[in-house]
Amino acid sequence: MAKMWRGIIEQYRDYLPVTSATPVVSLCEGNTPLVPARQLSAELGPQYEVFLKYEGLNPTGSFKDRGMTMAVSKAVEDGATAIMCASTGNTSASAAAYAASAGLECIVIIPQGNIALGKMAQALMHGAKVFAVDGNFDDALRIVREITNNYPITLVNSVNPFRLDGQKSGAYEICDALGDAPDFHFIPVGNAGNITAYWRGYVEYHKHGKAARRPRMMGFQAAGAAPIVRKQVVPKPETIATAIRIGNPASWKFAEDARDDSNGMIDMVTDAEIIEAYQFLARREGVFCEPASAASVAGLIKLMKSGFFKHEAPAPGSKVRIVCVLTGHGLKDPDNAIKHSAEVISVPASADAVLEHVALARR
Amino acid sequence: MAKMWRGIIEQYRDYLPVTSATPVVSLCEGNTPLVPARQLSAELGPQYEVFLKYEGLNPTGSFKDRGMTMAVSKAVEDGATAIMCASTGNTSASAAAYAASAGLECIVIIPQGNIALGKMAQALMHGAKVFAVDGNFDDALRIVREITNNYPITLVNSVNPFRLDGQKSGAYEICDALGDAPDFHFIPVGNAGNITAYWRGYVEYHKHGKAARRPRMMGFQAAGAAPIVRKQVVPKPETIATAIRIGNPASWKFAEDARDDSNGMIDMVTDAEIIEAYQFLARREGVFCEPASAASVAGLIKLMKSGFFKHEAPAPGSKVRIVCVLTGHGLKDPDNAIKHSAEVISVPASADAVLEHVALARR
């Protein structure tokens, strides 16, 4: 059984706050591929290699599973009988799946109205109790905090510290796959937990001699939800990239530290740039991600166009290695995919009718 | 770079019809987890271990990617400039993604009407040209055959033999993870290509000394689409498990051979049994799959209830190992998930209102 992947806790046990007494709740998350981005690499030139860390291939379709396996394992160790979160998206899907695996109850609180039911399909299917409260997201979070303070229920929103511990495993995997840290790590920034966790992972791996270097951390916010870039809270964040539509990030300070300690940057990209990257990835690289995920690649394309990489000459015989994290699978948001694609073409049932629309040389 | 997963062709090159001249088109498919099914194992008893081969974690969300990397790589080697298929589901999604990665055009023909647009989101997003023809599925396939016969376009429907070659890799991975083949291999049967490919993979690995034994192949058709079980073509197959709604399987004879040569069986499960397994997997194991995928586990549950395993005593000190293949991710079909789940509960924005619906001990 030596080669069997057993999830990030078993793989990286030495780097995580678990003991032999921790009951491991895992769906075999992690071990996601580092897909070579041929077109992006070609556009940058022969001295560059771009890889996509395709986190959409985690069990529930997003990177959240890395943190949730830790949060739920620790909840079980702590004697919790239920977990709870406020989320309309990837967090609730992940929480519900891990709760199901552990035999815990999962309670999800969402604000009423404006919630596409498709977004909740995973949480509902995994048997979570989903409550729509007559209020906004802050009301939902307030109720979660009040109940988890008074009952043996574990809060698994991002304030749960074990979530970030688990998310560090993404950095370990990248170093293990490449044999070292990359030169640049591009990542979408919303609540800023993921950039924080990746940086911690890289720093620890470097400290333990598992990587010779540390990457420059390149975070990208959506222009309509860019509090770190603008240096002020955004009261009403707006962007198509709903997974990073955050006006006051929980890990704001940590993200700034990651940026500064790594000689990196946190910049922003417009919704148009995000959609362009989202389409480029699907149509040219064959990789379908959530709109928010594409913020990392939108940032890379923005820097390419600005001439940023002209100053980045690699050591002779080596290449500049760039990793872009794609945080969630495109199947999470089919509506946006259809909205940003060509339409189905209706034709009579004949080969000639089809061929009128495609220019082809005869065999 | 020793530990980097580069897709099934690089991993299993010696077992596949490729040469150094074959341009490998890969999205790093394969390497999917073998998730321990704790609840199913517990229900069977301490002498049994059940694993779920979670093929929904391939790049486009289904096992089709294993065959498509082969079909598209060979198409490029053959000088094709485009690929083509008739499919409303997983095949078109996979074809479109690999075509995008290879820089080929992808043409998809579907019958008009009755097509949920969400099902086509992936093909459209990956830039395929999708034609809805005024006819049925047979008309669509006829047009695909006519055009691919006359133009340098490769047909990538399941008649393309390289598809089955690639799909054998699922069996190799299971043997590599477990250190041997399992005792039983449960799998949904629709067009019967996948049971054929898995059996070929197990036989080859056994022949090459990579596995000491071969599993019993346990195929399950949907009762409304069970031509092999009923020993006759089903003119109008009907089942909720759309991915196996096939009345005249292309690999019918091969599937019977796999069954007979392995001392296995091909049986059928009702839609009710499929839905029960689909819900059990999501709510008890934390694994969300397509309805069709759940046919494998529905078959396992059916045999458990019938007492089938009472006669299967493992060798002393060992366990009976059972692998169930889950062919596609549940996110492919959010509508069915919502239809088979509890509803969202609307409440006022207070903790007490939520607590009325959950029975909890105070901390």
XYZ file of C-alpha atoms in Angstrom:
726
model
C 0.000 0.000 0.000
C 3.077 2.221 -0.145
C 1.932 4.277 -3.114
C -1.604 4.978 -2.000
C -2.470 8.635 -1.417
C -4.267 9.014 1.920
C -4.895 12.742 2.020
C -2.869 15.692 3.258
C -2.839 14.838 6.971
C -1.209 11.420 6.456
C 1.128 12.808 3.792
C 2.294 15.841 5.794
C 1.638 14.703 9.351
C 5.027 16.013 10.579
C 4.115 19.545 9.545
C 0.607 19.648 10.995
C -0.796 20.015 14.538
C -2.032 16.429 14.791
C -1.056 13.548 17.048
C -1.671 9.823 16.969
C -4.824 10.615 18.965
C -6.292 12.753 16.193
C -8.997 10.858 14.279
C -8.190 11.611 10.647
C -11.253 12.574 8.616
C -10.123 12.573 5.006
C -11.604 12.262 1.525
C -8.108 11.857 0.034
C -7.919 15.593 -0.670
C -4.750 17.142 -2.105
C -2.353 15.501 -4.576
C -3.780 17.819 -7.226
C -1.899 18.081 -10.512
C 0.500 20.809 -11.555
C -0.656 21.147 -15.151
C 1.936 22.583 -17.572
C 0.438 25.724 -19.162
C 1.893 25.393 -22.659
C 0.346 28.489 -24.179
C 1.203 30.798 -21.297
C 4.747 29.406 -21.238
C 5.064 29.928 -25.006
C 3.844 33.498 -24.766
C 6.386 34.273 -22.053
C 9.254 32.723 -23.972
C 11.661 29.785 -23.796
C 13.151 30.846 -20.467
C 9.828 30.472 -18.643
C 7.742 27.576 -17.413
C 4.204 28.177 -16.177
C 2.253 25.566 -14.197
C -1.365 25.578 -13.042
C -1.972 24.112 -9.581
C -5.433 22.760 -10.376
C -7.157 22.805 -7.000
C -10.538 22.192 -8.608
C -9.581 18.497 -8.574
C -9.968 18.259 -4.804
C -12.931 16.071 -3.721
C -15.496 18.867 -3.437
C -14.028 20.854 -6.315
C -12.032 23.492 -4.443
C -8.938 24.083 -2.289
C -11.180 24.367 0.787
C -10.873 20.604 1.320
C -7.236 21.007 2.409
C -8.290 23.092 5.386
C -11.524 21.239 6.056
C -9.852 17.857 6.609
C -7.868 19.520 9.421
C -10.785 21.501 10.873
C -13.119 18.494 10.947
C -10.481 16.068 12.245
C -9.728 18.463 15.108
C -13.450 18.981 15.738
C -13.918 15.230 16.163
C -10.852 15.067 18.412
C -12.418 17.867 20.460
C -15.667 15.922 20.887
C -17.859 18.064 18.670
C -21.052 16.468 17.372
C -21.700 19.100 14.738
C -19.953 21.751 12.672
C -21.338 25.036 11.446
C -20.502 27.776 8.953
C -21.937 30.760 7.129
C -21.219 30.315 3.440
C -22.980 30.267 0.104
C -20.116 28.660 -1.700
C -17.079 26.426 -1.511
C -16.759 26.420 2.284
C -20.248 25.039 2.856
C -19.754 22.363 0.187
C -16.532 21.219 1.797
C -17.848 21.398 5.355
C -20.898 19.326 4.457
C -18.841 16.620 2.717
C -16.354 16.196 5.579
C -19.129 16.280 8.174
C -20.885 13.505 6.253
C -17.722 11.426 6.205
C -17.217 11.938 9.949
C -20.841 11.303 10.863
C -21.244 14.837 12.233
C -24.188 17.108 11.675
C -23.429 20.125 9.470
C -25.398 23.352 9.792
C -25.051 26.058 7.150
C -26.468 29.555 7.540
C -26.970 31.686 4.450
C -28.630 35.058 3.854
C -32.035 34.865 2.215
C -32.447 35.921 -1.409
C -29.915 36.238 -4.217
C -28.681 32.683 -3.664
C -28.615 30.518 -6.742
C -29.851 27.108 -5.596
C -27.220 25.414 -7.762
C -24.557 26.908 -5.504
C -26.046 25.012 -2.573
C -26.423 21.678 -4.393
C -23.360 20.168 -2.750
C -24.159 21.185 0.840
C -27.738 19.929 0.473
C -26.722 16.679 -1.201
C -24.206 15.955 1.552
C -27.047 16.243 4.044
C -26.248 19.603 5.639
C -29.110 21.479 7.267
C -29.186 24.738 5.341
C -30.973 27.739 6.889
C -31.733 30.900 4.932
C -32.061 33.706 7.464
C -33.997 36.890 6.912
C -30.906 39.117 6.909
C -27.527 39.673 5.259
C -24.242 37.772 5.427
C -23.197 39.552 8.635
C -26.403 38.365 10.301
C -25.637 34.816 9.169
C -22.135 34.959 10.633
C -23.418 36.495 13.888
C -25.832 33.599 14.348
C -23.086 31.068 13.649
C -20.841 32.686 16.255
C -23.616 32.874 18.847
C -24.571 29.218 18.473
C -20.996 27.859 18.311
C -20.142 29.835 21.468
C -22.915 28.145 23.409
C -23.062 24.622 22.039
C -20.509 21.861 21.351
C -20.494 22.773 17.704
C -17.294 23.693 15.911
C -17.181 26.826 13.793
C -15.477 25.968 10.504
C -15.485 29.361 8.820
C -12.013 30.668 8.038
C -11.502 31.990 11.582
C -10.943 28.325 12.494
C -7.125 28.250 12.687
C -6.793 24.640 11.566
C -8.071 25.583 8.132
C -4.910 27.553 7.331
C -2.747 24.743 8.714
C -4.225 22.336 6.212
C -3.976 24.787 3.333
C -0.192 24.970 3.772
C -0.090 21.521 2.147
C -0.561 23.099 -1.282
C 2.905 24.653 -0.992
C 4.443 21.371 0.160
C 2.998 19.555 -2.837
C 4.316 22.148 -5.281
C 7.831 21.879 -3.820
C 7.668 18.074 -3.841
C 6.561 18.049 -7.493
C 9.084 20.604 -8.763
C 11.955 19.578 -6.492
C 12.035 23.122 -5.110
C 9.797 26.160 -4.671
C 8.952 28.049 -7.880
C 10.299 31.545 -8.558
C 6.831 33.094 -8.538
C 3.579 31.996 -6.925
C 0.466 33.691 -8.356
C -2.732 33.430 -6.330
C -6.181 35.039 -6.084
C -6.713 37.084 -2.903
C -10.120 37.357 -1.256
C -10.213 36.722 2.468
C -6.399 36.385 2.167
C -6.208 33.103 4.032
C -4.839 31.124 1.103
C -1.934 33.462 0.298
C -1.126 33.409 4.024
C -1.207 29.612 4.182
C 0.862 29.097 1.025
C 3.514 31.508 2.284
C 3.661 29.745 5.652
C 3.994 26.424 3.839
C 6.864 27.661 1.678
C 8.645 29.226 4.669
C 8.374 26.027 6.705
C 9.508 23.763 3.896
C 12.494 26.048 3.313
C 13.306 26.049 7.009
C 13.257 22.244 7.082
C 15.541 22.029 4.072
C 12.829 20.605 1.814
C 13.150 23.587 -0.562
C 16.251 25.610 -1.393
C 14.375 28.847 -1.906
C 11.114 30.653 -1.353
C 8.949 32.127 -4.112
C 7.835 35.705 -4.586
C 4.158 35.778 -3.585
C 2.027 37.509 -6.233
C -1.513 38.086 -4.982
C -4.340 39.474 -7.097
C -7.614 40.957 -5.887
C -10.597 41.827 -8.057
C -10.657 45.577 -8.757
C -14.131 45.893 -7.222
C -13.013 44.059 -4.072
C -9.432 45.220 -3.552
C -9.171 46.511 0.033
C -5.505 45.516 0.427
C -4.484 47.261 -2.789
C -6.572 50.337 -2.004
C -5.524 50.282 1.659
C -9.087 50.641 2.879
C -12.099 48.474 3.639
C -14.489 48.155 0.695
C -18.006 48.357 2.194
C -19.810 46.932 -0.822
C -17.397 44.748 -2.780
C -18.525 43.871 -6.305
C -16.982 41.444 -8.779
C -17.972 38.542 -10.994
C -15.390 36.529 -9.058
C -17.755 35.796 -6.182
C -15.310 33.560 -4.307
C -13.022 36.583 -3.716
C -15.759 39.212 -3.252
C -14.491 40.283 0.180
C -14.282 43.867 1.401
C -12.453 43.334 4.700
C -10.183 40.263 4.563
C -9.685 38.273 7.762
C -5.999 37.663 6.987
C -5.269 41.179 5.688
C -2.141 41.749 7.793
C -0.756 38.260 7.154
C -1.156 38.764 3.403
C 0.803 42.015 3.579
C 3.521 40.189 5.514
C 3.672 37.432 2.880
C 3.968 40.072 0.179
C 6.676 42.053 1.974
C 8.715 39.114 3.291
C 8.788 37.470 -0.149
C 9.546 40.600 -2.181
C 6.187 40.007 -3.860
C 3.191 42.147 -4.664
C -0.548 42.381 -4.175
C -2.215 44.022 -7.142
C -5.673 43.980 -8.686
C -7.287 42.881 -11.939
C -10.539 44.067 -13.493
C -13.515 41.788 -14.084
C -12.774 42.074 -17.818
C -9.225 40.846 -17.215
C -10.549 38.010 -15.039
C -12.992 36.903 -17.739
C -10.281 37.112 -20.386
C -8.041 34.819 -18.316
C -10.996 32.509 -17.524
C -11.687 32.108 -21.245
C -8.001 31.790 -22.144
C -7.523 28.958 -19.662
C -10.537 27.009 -20.951
C -10.002 27.626 -24.664
C -6.219 27.543 -24.957
C -4.976 25.471 -22.014
C -7.992 23.137 -21.742
C -8.441 23.926 -18.046
C -11.830 25.022 -16.707
C -11.829 26.957 -13.419
C -14.105 29.258 -11.448
C -13.968 32.941 -12.423
C -12.284 33.812 -9.101
C -9.559 31.239 -9.786
C -8.651 33.009 -12.986
C -7.532 36.093 -11.037
C -4.102 34.485 -10.595
C -3.631 34.033 -14.344
C -5.186 37.432 -15.049
C -2.458 38.861 -12.832
C 0.222 36.948 -14.722
C -1.109 38.177 -18.073
C -1.262 41.743 -16.752
C 2.388 41.586 -15.682
C 3.411 39.958 -18.982
C 1.807 42.806 -20.907
C 3.473 45.411 -18.684
C 6.933 44.012 -19.429
C 7.488 42.937 -15.824
C 9.238 39.691 -16.777
C 11.777 41.384 -19.051
C 13.811 42.043 -15.936
C 13.630 38.440 -14.735
C 16.521 36.624 -16.382
C 16.934 33.079 -15.091
C 20.295 31.584 -14.145
C 22.064 30.100 -17.217
C 20.673 26.669 -18.079
C 17.627 27.076 -15.864
C 14.160 28.500 -16.327
C 11.978 30.924 -14.415
C 9.255 28.802 -12.868
C 5.833 30.266 -12.277
C 2.951 28.543 -10.492
C -0.593 29.917 -10.722
C -3.135 28.506 -8.280
C -6.595 27.756 -9.723
C -8.655 27.539 -6.558
C -11.883 25.927 -7.789
C -13.359 23.900 -10.669
C -15.355 25.610 -13.380
C -18.206 23.138 -12.833
C -18.943 25.104 -9.655
C -20.351 27.895 -11.824
C -21.826 26.599 -15.113
C -23.958 29.729 -15.520
C -20.939 31.978 -15.961
C -19.425 29.483 -18.395
C -22.483 29.581 -20.628
C -22.675 33.353 -20.353
C -19.098 33.710 -21.598
C -19.191 31.147 -24.397
C -20.454 30.950 -27.965
C -23.981 29.637 -28.426
C -25.157 26.283 -29.710
C -25.746 26.477 -33.484
C -29.027 24.962 -34.736
C -28.896 23.324 -38.168
C -30.842 20.765 -40.235
C -29.749 17.142 -39.778
C -27.227 16.911 -42.624
C -23.454 16.876 -42.903
C -23.544 19.715 -45.427
C -25.455 21.942 -43.039
C -22.762 21.424 -40.408
C -19.931 21.883 -42.896
C -21.247 25.291 -43.925
C -20.115 26.509 -40.527
C -16.645 24.942 -40.486
C -13.848 25.667 -42.929
C -12.123 22.351 -43.619
C -9.838 20.807 -46.202
C -11.268 17.612 -47.690
C -9.323 14.445 -46.882
C 10.810 16.411 -10.858
C 10.676 12.706 -10.034
C 7.418 12.896 -8.108
C 5.444 14.992 -10.567
C 2.398 13.310 -12.071
C 2.368 13.841 -15.842
C -0.787 12.020 -16.852
C -1.543 8.427 -17.761
C 0.471 8.238 -20.995
C 3.769 9.180 -19.329
C 2.967 7.022 -16.309
C 1.981 3.887 -18.257
C 3.802 4.440 -21.561
C 5.033 0.814 -21.686
C 1.456 -0.460 -21.689
C 0.055 1.911 -24.302
C 0.314 2.124 -28.120
C 2.502 5.248 -28.152
C 6.045 5.854 -29.353
C 8.551 8.627 -28.816
C 7.008 10.206 -31.928
C 3.569 10.510 -30.303
C 2.928 14.097 -29.184
C 1.454 13.680 -25.707
C -1.640 15.814 -25.128
C -2.353 15.597 -21.426
C -4.146 17.560 -18.716
C -2.524 15.393 -16.025
C -5.546 13.075 -15.984
C -5.589 9.958 -13.811
C -3.961 9.577 -10.397
C -7.445 9.732 -8.898
C -7.851 8.723 -5.270
C -9.040 5.397 -3.942
C -11.216 6.723 -1.127
C -11.831 4.290 1.754
C -15.600 3.816 2.110
C -15.829 3.531 5.881
C -19.575 3.089 6.159
C -19.856 0.490 3.424
C -16.896 -1.384 4.902
C -18.489 -1.264 8.359
C -21.790 -2.563 7.048
C -20.060 -5.477 5.345
C -18.032 -6.370 8.427
C -14.452 -6.452 9.666
C -13.260 -8.860 6.968
C -14.100 -6.424 4.164
C -12.519 -3.254 2.801
C -14.417 -1.128 0.292
C -12.728 1.608 -1.760
C -14.228 4.173 -4.120
C -12.179 4.901 -7.240
C -13.258 8.544 -7.527
C -12.983 9.211 -11.243
C -14.873 12.491 -10.876
C -11.516 14.001 -9.898
C -10.183 13.765 -13.429
C -9.673 17.192 -15.100
C -13.073 17.404 -16.795
C -14.866 15.576 -13.983
C -15.168 12.077 -15.441
C -13.221 8.959 -16.429
C -13.500 9.924 -20.091
C -10.252 11.902 -19.786
C -8.232 8.662 -19.549
C -9.314 7.652 -23.028
C -9.355 11.153 -24.477
C -5.677 11.850 -23.756
C -4.899 8.784 -25.902
C -7.437 9.562 -28.650
C -6.329 13.188 -29.015
C -2.601 12.420 -28.810
C -3.006 9.849 -31.584
C -5.146 12.276 -33.595
C -2.356 14.857 -33.464
C 0.207 12.201 -34.390
C -2.037 11.315 -37.331
C -2.092 14.921 -38.559
C -5.693 15.694 -37.695
C -6.626 19.365 -37.373
C -9.947 18.722 -35.686
C -11.815 16.123 -33.667
C -15.514 15.395 -33.637
C -18.070 13.528 -31.559
C -21.791 13.126 -30.947
C -22.400 13.531 -27.226
C -24.511 15.508 -24.802
C -22.402 14.627 -21.823
C -19.021 13.617 -20.501
C -17.476 12.685 -23.851
C -18.058 16.121 -25.378
C -16.692 17.870 -22.270
C -13.529 15.798 -22.368
C -13.086 16.055 -26.133
C -13.427 19.839 -26.035
C -10.888 20.221 -23.221
C -8.216 18.066 -24.853
C -8.805 19.670 -28.252
C -8.292 23.080 -26.629
C -5.050 21.931 -25.059
C -3.812 20.543 -28.384
C -4.910 23.557 -30.422
C -7.342 21.456 -32.452
C -10.842 22.414 -33.422
C -13.557 20.391 -31.695
C -16.961 19.855 -33.292
C -19.815 18.410 -31.241
C -23.110 17.278 -32.755
C -26.130 16.931 -30.478
C -29.802 16.233 -31.144
C -32.051 19.280 -30.842
C -34.408 19.569 -27.892
C -34.322 17.966 -24.463
C -30.728 19.096 -23.888
C -30.128 20.924 -20.623
C -27.766 23.762 -21.504
C -25.841 23.180 -18.276
C -24.777 19.794 -19.639
C -23.060 21.578 -22.521
C -21.335 24.249 -20.385
C -17.969 22.520 -20.510
C -17.881 21.850 -24.251
C -18.949 25.431 -24.981
C -16.511 26.962 -22.498
C -13.631 24.969 -23.972
C -14.443 26.522 -27.337
C -16.035 23.561 -29.109
C -18.395 24.320 -31.977
C -21.636 22.726 -30.830
C -24.319 21.976 -33.435
C -27.845 20.977 -32.497
C -29.263 19.055 -35.449
C -32.936 18.696 -36.221
C -33.013 14.958 -35.505
C -32.258 12.307 -32.886
C -29.007 10.914 -31.502
C -28.651 8.441 -34.378
C -28.830 11.338 -36.841
C -26.111 13.122 -34.888
C -23.845 10.071 -34.975
C -24.513 9.512 -38.693
C -23.406 13.070 -39.465
C -20.261 12.633 -37.369
C -19.383 9.428 -39.255
C -20.042 10.992 -42.635
C -17.879 14.032 -41.979
C -15.008 12.149 -40.308
C -14.932 9.699 -43.231
C -14.390 12.504 -45.708
C -12.258 15.050 -43.879
C -9.046 14.896 -41.820
C -11.055 14.994 -38.649
C -10.738 12.303 -36.001
C -13.853 10.668 -34.607
C -13.474 10.483 -30.816
C -16.705 8.709 -29.894
C -16.173 5.379 -28.164
C -15.618 3.533 -31.468
C -12.179 5.188 -31.447
C -10.041 2.260 -30.220
C -7.488 4.436 -28.418
C -10.143 5.458 -25.919
C -10.281 1.964 -24.400
C -6.474 1.776 -24.366
C -6.306 4.854 -22.164
C -9.093 3.675 -19.899
C -7.087 0.574 -18.959
C -4.960 2.900 -16.820
C -7.651 2.926 -14.139
C -6.930 -0.739 -13.432
C -3.170 -0.122 -13.339
C -3.628 2.647 -10.775
C -5.805 0.489 -8.542
C -3.210 -2.309 -8.553
C -0.380 0.159 -7.915
C -2.260 1.686 -4.964
C -3.339 -1.592 -3.360
C -0.209 -3.581 -4.216
C -2.402 -6.062 -6.095
C -5.753 -6.286 -7.833
C -8.810 -6.230 -5.547
C -11.041 -9.278 -5.080
C -14.064 -7.572 -6.629
C -14.350 -4.702 -9.084
C -17.813 -3.073 -9.207
C -18.561 -0.834 -12.169
C -21.549 0.791 -13.935
C -22.234 -0.638 -17.398
C -23.672 1.521 -20.182
C -21.883 1.299 -23.517
C -19.723 -1.368 -21.783
C -16.407 0.148 -22.843
C -15.237 0.851 -19.315
C -15.781 -2.678 -17.946
C -13.964 -3.941 -21.054
C -11.038 -1.566 -20.549
C -10.678 -2.270 -16.809
C -10.675 -6.016 -17.444
C -8.031 -5.665 -20.160
C -5.954 -3.560 -17.790
C -6.177 -6.114 -14.989
C -5.350 -8.984 -17.366
C -2.298 -7.174 -18.750
C -0.976 -6.157 -15.357
C -1.379 -9.731 -14.169
C 0.406 -11.035 -17.264
C 3.316 -8.670 -16.646
C 3.609 -9.762 -13.037
C 2.446 -6.402 -11.680
C -0.523 -8.039 -9.942
C -0.739 -11.523 -8.431
C -4.398 -11.984 -9.223
C -7.325 -10.663 -11.228
C -10.598 -9.411 -9.752
C -14.088 -10.657 -10.363
C -15.758 -8.071 -12.609
C -19.154 -7.015 -11.267
C -21.012 -4.868 -13.808
C -24.350 -3.157 -13.152
C -26.767 -1.794 -15.689
C -29.802 0.350 -14.942
C -32.966 -1.779 -15.003
C -34.491 0.436 -17.705
C -31.364 0.125 -19.852
C -30.161 -3.427 -19.259
C -29.738 -5.089 -22.664
C -26.900 -7.366 -21.532
C -28.863 -8.639 -18.537
C -32.042 -9.067 -20.577
C -30.105 -10.511 -23.531
C -31.833 -8.210 -25.996
C -31.484 -4.705 -27.390
C -33.554 -2.130 -25.498
C -35.037 0.156 -28.178
C -35.985 2.984 -25.818
C -33.730 2.823 -22.744
C -34.935 4.880 -19.792
C -33.131 5.651 -16.515
C -32.229 8.599 -14.331
C -28.614 7.481 -14.820
C -28.267 9.237 -18.180
C -24.582 8.375 -18.592
C -25.488 4.666 -18.853
C -28.789 5.073 -20.733
C -27.702 2.805 -23.605
C -29.905 0.211 -25.283
C -27.339 -1.459 -27.566
C -23.827 -1.294 -26.055
C -20.870 -1.033 -28.457
C -18.741 -3.354 -26.297
C -21.536 -5.824 -25.478
C -19.556 -8.958 -26.378
C -16.367 -7.763 -24.650
C -18.316 -7.077 -21.469
C -19.711 -10.614 -21.508
C -16.183 -11.941 -21.963
C -14.948 -9.887 -19.002
C -17.792 -11.251 -16.908
C -17.226 -14.877 -17.925
C -13.417 -14.857 -17.879
C -13.363 -13.289 -14.415
C -16.085 -15.422 -12.842
C -18.018 -12.184 -12.376
C -21.542 -11.038 -13.115
C -23.516 -8.403 -14.966
C -26.721 -7.585 -13.156
C -29.089 -4.637 -12.991
C -30.274 -2.110 -10.388
C -33.454 -0.060 -10.379
C -33.496 3.723 -10.486
C -34.673 3.660 -6.869
C -31.628 1.585 -5.907
C -29.369 3.931 -7.870
C -30.795 6.987 -6.080
C -30.464 5.273 -2.717
C -26.770 4.581 -3.393
C -26.255 8.125 -4.759
C -27.670 9.575 -1.538
C -25.810 7.108 0.689
C -22.489 8.028 -0.906
C -23.044 11.761 -0.453
C -24.580 11.655 3.030
C -22.617 8.841 4.648
C -19.307 8.645 2.790
C -19.000 12.339 1.879
C -18.501 11.530 -1.803
C -20.648 13.217 -4.448
C -20.957 11.421 -7.805
C -23.220 11.401 -10.834
C -26.329 9.208 -10.570
C -24.915 6.774 -13.172
C -21.752 6.387 -11.084
C -23.778 5.196 -8.144
C -24.858 2.083 -10.080
C -21.648 0.357 -8.960
C -22.399 0.949 -5.282
C -26.089 0.180 -5.808
C -24.939 -3.193 -7.100
C -22.740 -3.725 -4.057
C -25.604 -2.861 -1.695
C -27.947 -5.157 -3.610
C -25.506 -8.070 -3.244
C -24.916 -7.266 0.435
C -28.642 -7.442 1.111
C -28.942 -10.709 -0.789
C -26.304 -12.373 1.386
C -23.887 -12.786 -1.516
C -20.820 -11.977 0.576
C -21.597 -14.525 3.271
C -19.903 -17.066 1.044
C -16.790 -14.962 0.528
C -14.447 -15.779 3.388
C -11.043 -14.129 3.005
C -7.779 -15.969 3.615
C -6.808 -15.853 7.326
C -5.236 -12.531 8.242
C -6.353 -10.832 5.048
C -9.450 -8.959 3.952
C -11.770 -9.117 0.985
C -11.024 -6.004 -1.025
C -13.764 -4.389 -3.070
C -13.307 -1.445 -5.424
C -16.317 0.493 -6.742
C -15.688 2.871 -9.630
C -17.468 6.235 -9.437
C -17.251 7.383 -13.035
C -18.170 11.088 -12.794
C -18.414 13.975 -10.325
C -21.778 14.963 -8.869
C -21.177 18.558 -9.960
C -21.925 17.358 -13.493
C -25.599 17.118 -12.521
C -26.578 19.640 -9.819
C -30.262 19.424 -10.775
C -30.549 15.808 -9.700
C -28.720 16.623 -6.466
C -31.221 19.306 -5.545
C -34.132 17.103 -6.543
C -32.949 14.358 -4.178
C -32.036 16.529 -1.187
C -33.846 18.274 1.649
C -34.868 21.859 1.048
C -33.377 25.063 2.392
C -35.200 26.090 5.601
C -36.224 29.754 5.821
C -36.126 31.297 9.307
C -35.945 34.740 10.963
C -32.417 36.054 11.594
C -31.928 34.775 15.131
C -30.010 31.954 16.777
C -33.157 30.737 18.541
C -35.012 30.401 15.257
C -32.252 28.173 13.924
C -32.014 26.180 17.149
C -35.699 25.279 16.997
C -34.808 23.042 14.082
C -31.750 21.330 15.575
C -31.723 19.162 18.680
C -28.515 20.008 20.535
C -27.054 19.645 23.994
C -25.900 22.963 25.412
C -22.163 23.278 25.970
